[in-house]
mmCIF file with all atom_site columns, C-alpha atoms in Angstrom:
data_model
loop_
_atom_site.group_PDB
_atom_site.id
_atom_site.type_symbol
_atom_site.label_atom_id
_atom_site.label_alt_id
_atom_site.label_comp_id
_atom_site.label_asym_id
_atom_site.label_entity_id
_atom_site.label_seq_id
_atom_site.pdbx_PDB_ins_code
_atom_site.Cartn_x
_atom_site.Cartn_y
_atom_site.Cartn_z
_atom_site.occupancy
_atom_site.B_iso_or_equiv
_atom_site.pdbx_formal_charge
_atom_site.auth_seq_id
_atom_site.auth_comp_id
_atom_site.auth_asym_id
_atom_site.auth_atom_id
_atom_site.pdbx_PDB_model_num
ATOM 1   C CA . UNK A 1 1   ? 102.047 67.052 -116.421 1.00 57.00 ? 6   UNK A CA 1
ATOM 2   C CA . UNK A 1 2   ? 99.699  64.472 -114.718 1.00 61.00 ? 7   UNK A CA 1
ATOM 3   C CA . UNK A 1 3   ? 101.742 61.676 -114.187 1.00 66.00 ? 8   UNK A CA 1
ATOM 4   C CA . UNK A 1 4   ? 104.218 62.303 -116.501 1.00 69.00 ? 9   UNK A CA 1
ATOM 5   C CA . UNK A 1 5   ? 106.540 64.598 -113.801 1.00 72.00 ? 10  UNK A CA 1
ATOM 6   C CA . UNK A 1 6   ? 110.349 62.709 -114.133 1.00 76.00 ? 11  UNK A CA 1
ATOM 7   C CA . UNK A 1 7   ? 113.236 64.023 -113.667 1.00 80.00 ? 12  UNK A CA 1
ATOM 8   C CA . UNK A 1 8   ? 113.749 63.495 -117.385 1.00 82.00 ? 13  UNK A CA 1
ATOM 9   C CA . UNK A 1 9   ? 111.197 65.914 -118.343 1.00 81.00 ? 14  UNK A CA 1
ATOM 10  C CA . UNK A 1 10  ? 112.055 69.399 -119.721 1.00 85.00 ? 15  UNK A CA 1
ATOM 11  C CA . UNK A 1 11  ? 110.436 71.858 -117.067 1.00 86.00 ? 16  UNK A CA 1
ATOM 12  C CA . UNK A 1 12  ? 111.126 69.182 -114.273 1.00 87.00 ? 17  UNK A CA 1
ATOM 13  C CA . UNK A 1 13  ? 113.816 71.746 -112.711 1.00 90.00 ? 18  UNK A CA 1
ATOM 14  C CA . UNK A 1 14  ? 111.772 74.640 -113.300 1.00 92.00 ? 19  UNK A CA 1
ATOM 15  C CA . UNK A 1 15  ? 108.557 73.245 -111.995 1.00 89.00 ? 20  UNK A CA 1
ATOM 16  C CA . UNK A 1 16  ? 110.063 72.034 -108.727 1.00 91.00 ? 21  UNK A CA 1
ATOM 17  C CA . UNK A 1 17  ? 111.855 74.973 -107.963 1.00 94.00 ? 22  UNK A CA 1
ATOM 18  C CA . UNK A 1 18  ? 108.643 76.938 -108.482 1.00 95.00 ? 23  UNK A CA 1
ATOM 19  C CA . UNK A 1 19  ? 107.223 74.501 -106.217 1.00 93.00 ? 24  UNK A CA 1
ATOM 20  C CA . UNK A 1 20  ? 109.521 74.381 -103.547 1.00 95.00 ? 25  UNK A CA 1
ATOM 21  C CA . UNK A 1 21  ? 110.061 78.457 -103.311 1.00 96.00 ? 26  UNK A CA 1
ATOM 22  C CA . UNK A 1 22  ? 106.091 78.478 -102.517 1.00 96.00 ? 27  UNK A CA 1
ATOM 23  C CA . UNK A 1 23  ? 106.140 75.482 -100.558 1.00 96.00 ? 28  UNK A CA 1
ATOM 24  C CA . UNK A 1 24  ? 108.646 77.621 -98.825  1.00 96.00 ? 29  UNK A CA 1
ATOM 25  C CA . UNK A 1 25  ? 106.870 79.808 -97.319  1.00 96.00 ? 30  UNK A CA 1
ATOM 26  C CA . UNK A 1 26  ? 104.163 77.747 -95.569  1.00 96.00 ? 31  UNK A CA 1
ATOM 27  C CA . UNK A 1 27  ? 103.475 76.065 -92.505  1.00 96.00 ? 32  UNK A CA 1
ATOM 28  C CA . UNK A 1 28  ? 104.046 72.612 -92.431  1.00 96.00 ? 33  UNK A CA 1
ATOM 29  C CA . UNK A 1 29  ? 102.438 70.108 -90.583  1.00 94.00 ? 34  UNK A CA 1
ATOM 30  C CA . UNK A 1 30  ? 102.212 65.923 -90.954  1.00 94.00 ? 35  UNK A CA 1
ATOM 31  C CA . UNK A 1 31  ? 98.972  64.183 -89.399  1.00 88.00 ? 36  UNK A CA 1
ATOM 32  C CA . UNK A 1 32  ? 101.095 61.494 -88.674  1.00 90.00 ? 37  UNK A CA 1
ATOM 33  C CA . UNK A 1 33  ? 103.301 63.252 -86.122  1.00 94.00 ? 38  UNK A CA 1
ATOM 34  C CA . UNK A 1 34  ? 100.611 65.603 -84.399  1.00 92.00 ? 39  UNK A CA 1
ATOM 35  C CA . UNK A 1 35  ? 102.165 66.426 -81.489  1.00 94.00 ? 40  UNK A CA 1
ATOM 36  C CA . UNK A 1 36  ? 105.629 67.999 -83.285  1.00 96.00 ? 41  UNK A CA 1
ATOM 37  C CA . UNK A 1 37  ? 102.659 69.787 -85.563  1.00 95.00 ? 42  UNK A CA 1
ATOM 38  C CA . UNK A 1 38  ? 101.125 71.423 -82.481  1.00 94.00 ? 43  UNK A CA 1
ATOM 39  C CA . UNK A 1 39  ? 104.931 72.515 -81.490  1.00 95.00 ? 44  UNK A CA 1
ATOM 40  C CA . UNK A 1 40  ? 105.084 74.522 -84.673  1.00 96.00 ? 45  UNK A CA 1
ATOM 41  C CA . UNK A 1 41  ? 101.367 75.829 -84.538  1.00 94.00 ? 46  UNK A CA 1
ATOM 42  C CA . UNK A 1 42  ? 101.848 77.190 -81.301  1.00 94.00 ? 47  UNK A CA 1
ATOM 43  C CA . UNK A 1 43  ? 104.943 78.935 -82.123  1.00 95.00 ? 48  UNK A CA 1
ATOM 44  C CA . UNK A 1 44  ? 104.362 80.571 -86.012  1.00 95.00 ? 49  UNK A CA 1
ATOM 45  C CA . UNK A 1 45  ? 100.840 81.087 -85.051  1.00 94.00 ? 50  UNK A CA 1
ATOM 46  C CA . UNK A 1 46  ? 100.323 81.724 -81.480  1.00 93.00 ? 51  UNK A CA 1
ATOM 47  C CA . UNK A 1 47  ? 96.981  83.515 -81.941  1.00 94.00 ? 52  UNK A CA 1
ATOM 48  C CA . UNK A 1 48  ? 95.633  80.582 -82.611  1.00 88.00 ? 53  UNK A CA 1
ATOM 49  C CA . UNK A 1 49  ? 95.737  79.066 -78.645  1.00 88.00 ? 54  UNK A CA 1
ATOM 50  C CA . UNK A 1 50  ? 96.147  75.982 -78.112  1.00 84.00 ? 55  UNK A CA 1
ATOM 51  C CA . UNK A 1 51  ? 96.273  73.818 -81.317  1.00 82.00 ? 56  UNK A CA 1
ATOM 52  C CA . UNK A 1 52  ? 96.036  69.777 -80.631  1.00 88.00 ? 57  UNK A CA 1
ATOM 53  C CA . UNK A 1 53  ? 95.367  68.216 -84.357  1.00 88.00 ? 58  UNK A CA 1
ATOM 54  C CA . UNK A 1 54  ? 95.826  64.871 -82.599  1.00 88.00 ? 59  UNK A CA 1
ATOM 55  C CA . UNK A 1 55  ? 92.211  64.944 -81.655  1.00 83.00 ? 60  UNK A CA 1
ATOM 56  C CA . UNK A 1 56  ? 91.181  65.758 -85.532  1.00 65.00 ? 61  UNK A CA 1
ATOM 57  C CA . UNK A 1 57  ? 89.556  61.982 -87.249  1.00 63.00 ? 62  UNK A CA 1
ATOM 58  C CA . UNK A 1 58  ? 90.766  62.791 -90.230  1.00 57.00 ? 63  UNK A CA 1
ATOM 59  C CA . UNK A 1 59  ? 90.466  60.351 -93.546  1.00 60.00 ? 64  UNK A CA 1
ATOM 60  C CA . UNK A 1 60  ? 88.768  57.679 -91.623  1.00 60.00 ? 65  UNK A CA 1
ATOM 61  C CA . UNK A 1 61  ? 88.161  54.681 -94.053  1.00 61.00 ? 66  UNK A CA 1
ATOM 62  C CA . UNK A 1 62  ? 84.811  52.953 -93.877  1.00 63.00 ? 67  UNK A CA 1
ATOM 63  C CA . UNK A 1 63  ? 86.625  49.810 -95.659  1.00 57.00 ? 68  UNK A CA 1
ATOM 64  C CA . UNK A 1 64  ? 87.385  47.276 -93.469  1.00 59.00 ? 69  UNK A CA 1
ATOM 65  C CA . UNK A 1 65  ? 90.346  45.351 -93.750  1.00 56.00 ? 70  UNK A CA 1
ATOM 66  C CA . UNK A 1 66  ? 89.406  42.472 -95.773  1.00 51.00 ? 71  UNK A CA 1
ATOM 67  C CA . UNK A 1 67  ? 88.624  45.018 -98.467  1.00 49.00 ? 72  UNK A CA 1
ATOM 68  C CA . UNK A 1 68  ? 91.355  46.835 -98.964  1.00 52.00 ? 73  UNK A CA 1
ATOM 69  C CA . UNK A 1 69  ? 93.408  45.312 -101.967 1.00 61.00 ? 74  UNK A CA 1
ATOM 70  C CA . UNK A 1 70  ? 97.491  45.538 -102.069 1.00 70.00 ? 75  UNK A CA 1
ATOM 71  C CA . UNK A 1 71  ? 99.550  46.765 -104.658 1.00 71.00 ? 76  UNK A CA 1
ATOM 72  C CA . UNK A 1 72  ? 100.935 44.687 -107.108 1.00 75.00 ? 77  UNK A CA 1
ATOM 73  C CA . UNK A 1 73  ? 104.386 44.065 -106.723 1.00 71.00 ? 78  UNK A CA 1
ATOM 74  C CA . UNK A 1 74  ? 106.073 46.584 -108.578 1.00 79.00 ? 79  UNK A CA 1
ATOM 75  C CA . UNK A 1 75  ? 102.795 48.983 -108.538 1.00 81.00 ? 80  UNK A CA 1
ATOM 76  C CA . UNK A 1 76  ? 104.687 50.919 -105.773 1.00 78.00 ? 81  UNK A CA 1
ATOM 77  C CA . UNK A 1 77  ? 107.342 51.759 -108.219 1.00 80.00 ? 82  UNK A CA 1
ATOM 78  C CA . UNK A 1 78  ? 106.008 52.722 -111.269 1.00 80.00 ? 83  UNK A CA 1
ATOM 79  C CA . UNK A 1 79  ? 104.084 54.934 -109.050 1.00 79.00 ? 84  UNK A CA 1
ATOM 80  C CA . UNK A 1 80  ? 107.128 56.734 -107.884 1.00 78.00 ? 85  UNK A CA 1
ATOM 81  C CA . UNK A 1 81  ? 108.613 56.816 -111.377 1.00 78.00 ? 86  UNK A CA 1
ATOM 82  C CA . UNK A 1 82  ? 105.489 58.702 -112.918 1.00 76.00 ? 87  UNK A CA 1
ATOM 83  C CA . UNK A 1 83  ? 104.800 60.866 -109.621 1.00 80.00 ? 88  UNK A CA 1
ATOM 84  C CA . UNK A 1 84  ? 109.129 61.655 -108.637 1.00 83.00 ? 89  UNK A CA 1
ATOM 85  C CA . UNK A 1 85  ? 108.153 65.455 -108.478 1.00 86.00 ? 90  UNK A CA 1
ATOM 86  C CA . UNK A 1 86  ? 105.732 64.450 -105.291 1.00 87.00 ? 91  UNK A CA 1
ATOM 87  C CA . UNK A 1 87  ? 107.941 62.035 -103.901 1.00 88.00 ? 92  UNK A CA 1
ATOM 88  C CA . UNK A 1 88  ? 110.578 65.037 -104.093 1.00 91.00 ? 93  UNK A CA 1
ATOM 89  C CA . UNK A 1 89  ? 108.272 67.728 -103.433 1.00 93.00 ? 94  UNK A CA 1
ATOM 90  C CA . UNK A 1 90  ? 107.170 65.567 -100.068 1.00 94.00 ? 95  UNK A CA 1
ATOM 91  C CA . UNK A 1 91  ? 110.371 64.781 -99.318  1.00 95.00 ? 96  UNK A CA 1
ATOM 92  C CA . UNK A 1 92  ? 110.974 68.915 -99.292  1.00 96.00 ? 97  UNK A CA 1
ATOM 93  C CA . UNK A 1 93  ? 108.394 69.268 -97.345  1.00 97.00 ? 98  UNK A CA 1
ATOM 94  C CA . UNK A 1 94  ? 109.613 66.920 -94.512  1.00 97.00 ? 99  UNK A CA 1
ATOM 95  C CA . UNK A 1 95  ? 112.841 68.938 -94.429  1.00 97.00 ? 100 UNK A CA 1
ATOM 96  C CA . UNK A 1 96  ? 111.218 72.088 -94.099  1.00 97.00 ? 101 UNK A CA 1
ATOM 97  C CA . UNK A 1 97  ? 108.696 70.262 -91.041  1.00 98.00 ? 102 UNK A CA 1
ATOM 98  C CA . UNK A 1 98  ? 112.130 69.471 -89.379  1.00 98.00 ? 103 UNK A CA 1
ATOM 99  C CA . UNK A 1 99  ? 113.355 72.858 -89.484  1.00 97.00 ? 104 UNK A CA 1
ATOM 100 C CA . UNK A 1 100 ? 110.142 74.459 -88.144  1.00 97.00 ? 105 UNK A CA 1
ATOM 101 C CA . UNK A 1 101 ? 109.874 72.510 -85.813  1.00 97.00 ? 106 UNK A CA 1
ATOM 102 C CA . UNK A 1 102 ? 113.655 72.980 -84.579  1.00 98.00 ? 107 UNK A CA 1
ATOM 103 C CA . UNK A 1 103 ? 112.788 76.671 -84.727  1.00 97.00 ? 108 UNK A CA 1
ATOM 104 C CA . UNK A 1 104 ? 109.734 75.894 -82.390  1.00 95.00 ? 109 UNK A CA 1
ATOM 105 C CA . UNK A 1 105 ? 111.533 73.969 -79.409  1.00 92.00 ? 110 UNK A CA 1
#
């Protein structure tokens, strides 16, 4: 199913659900908005003390700007079109952050 995931595809429906019902059940956090991740750390897993993720380097590039290339102009969308369970599966995801992290303030 490597790139071959739209919504088009036979098992799309059943794959995502399958998906989502595990993603369900996790702990979600988002690197990009560590402080509402150490909200919901502290409050589903509170044995763990106190969490701060903010201080965590975490997929430092050694490239420097100059290096990194761009996508081609409509290289963002075919992306999306080959990877839509992802995009969905992320977007899932984000819902599910937002509601643990209601739960934890």
């Amino acid at each position: 199913y490597i790139n071959t995931m739209t919504t088009y595809h036979p098992s799309f429906s059943y794959e995502f659900n399958k998906t989502a019902k595990h993603l369900s059940k996790c702990i979600i956090i988002m690197n990009e908005r560590c402080e509402d991740s150490n909200k919901i750390l502290s409050h589903f897993i509170p044995w763990l003390g106190k969490v701060d993720i903010c201080s965590e380097k975490i997929n430092s590039s050694t490239l420097k700007a100059k290096d990194k290339t761009s996508l081609a102009a409509n290289a963002s969308q075919v992306i999306l079109e080959n990877n839509q369970i992802d995009e969905l599966l992320y977007q899932f995801g984000q819902s599910l952050f937002e509601q643990q992290l209601k739960a934890a303030t």
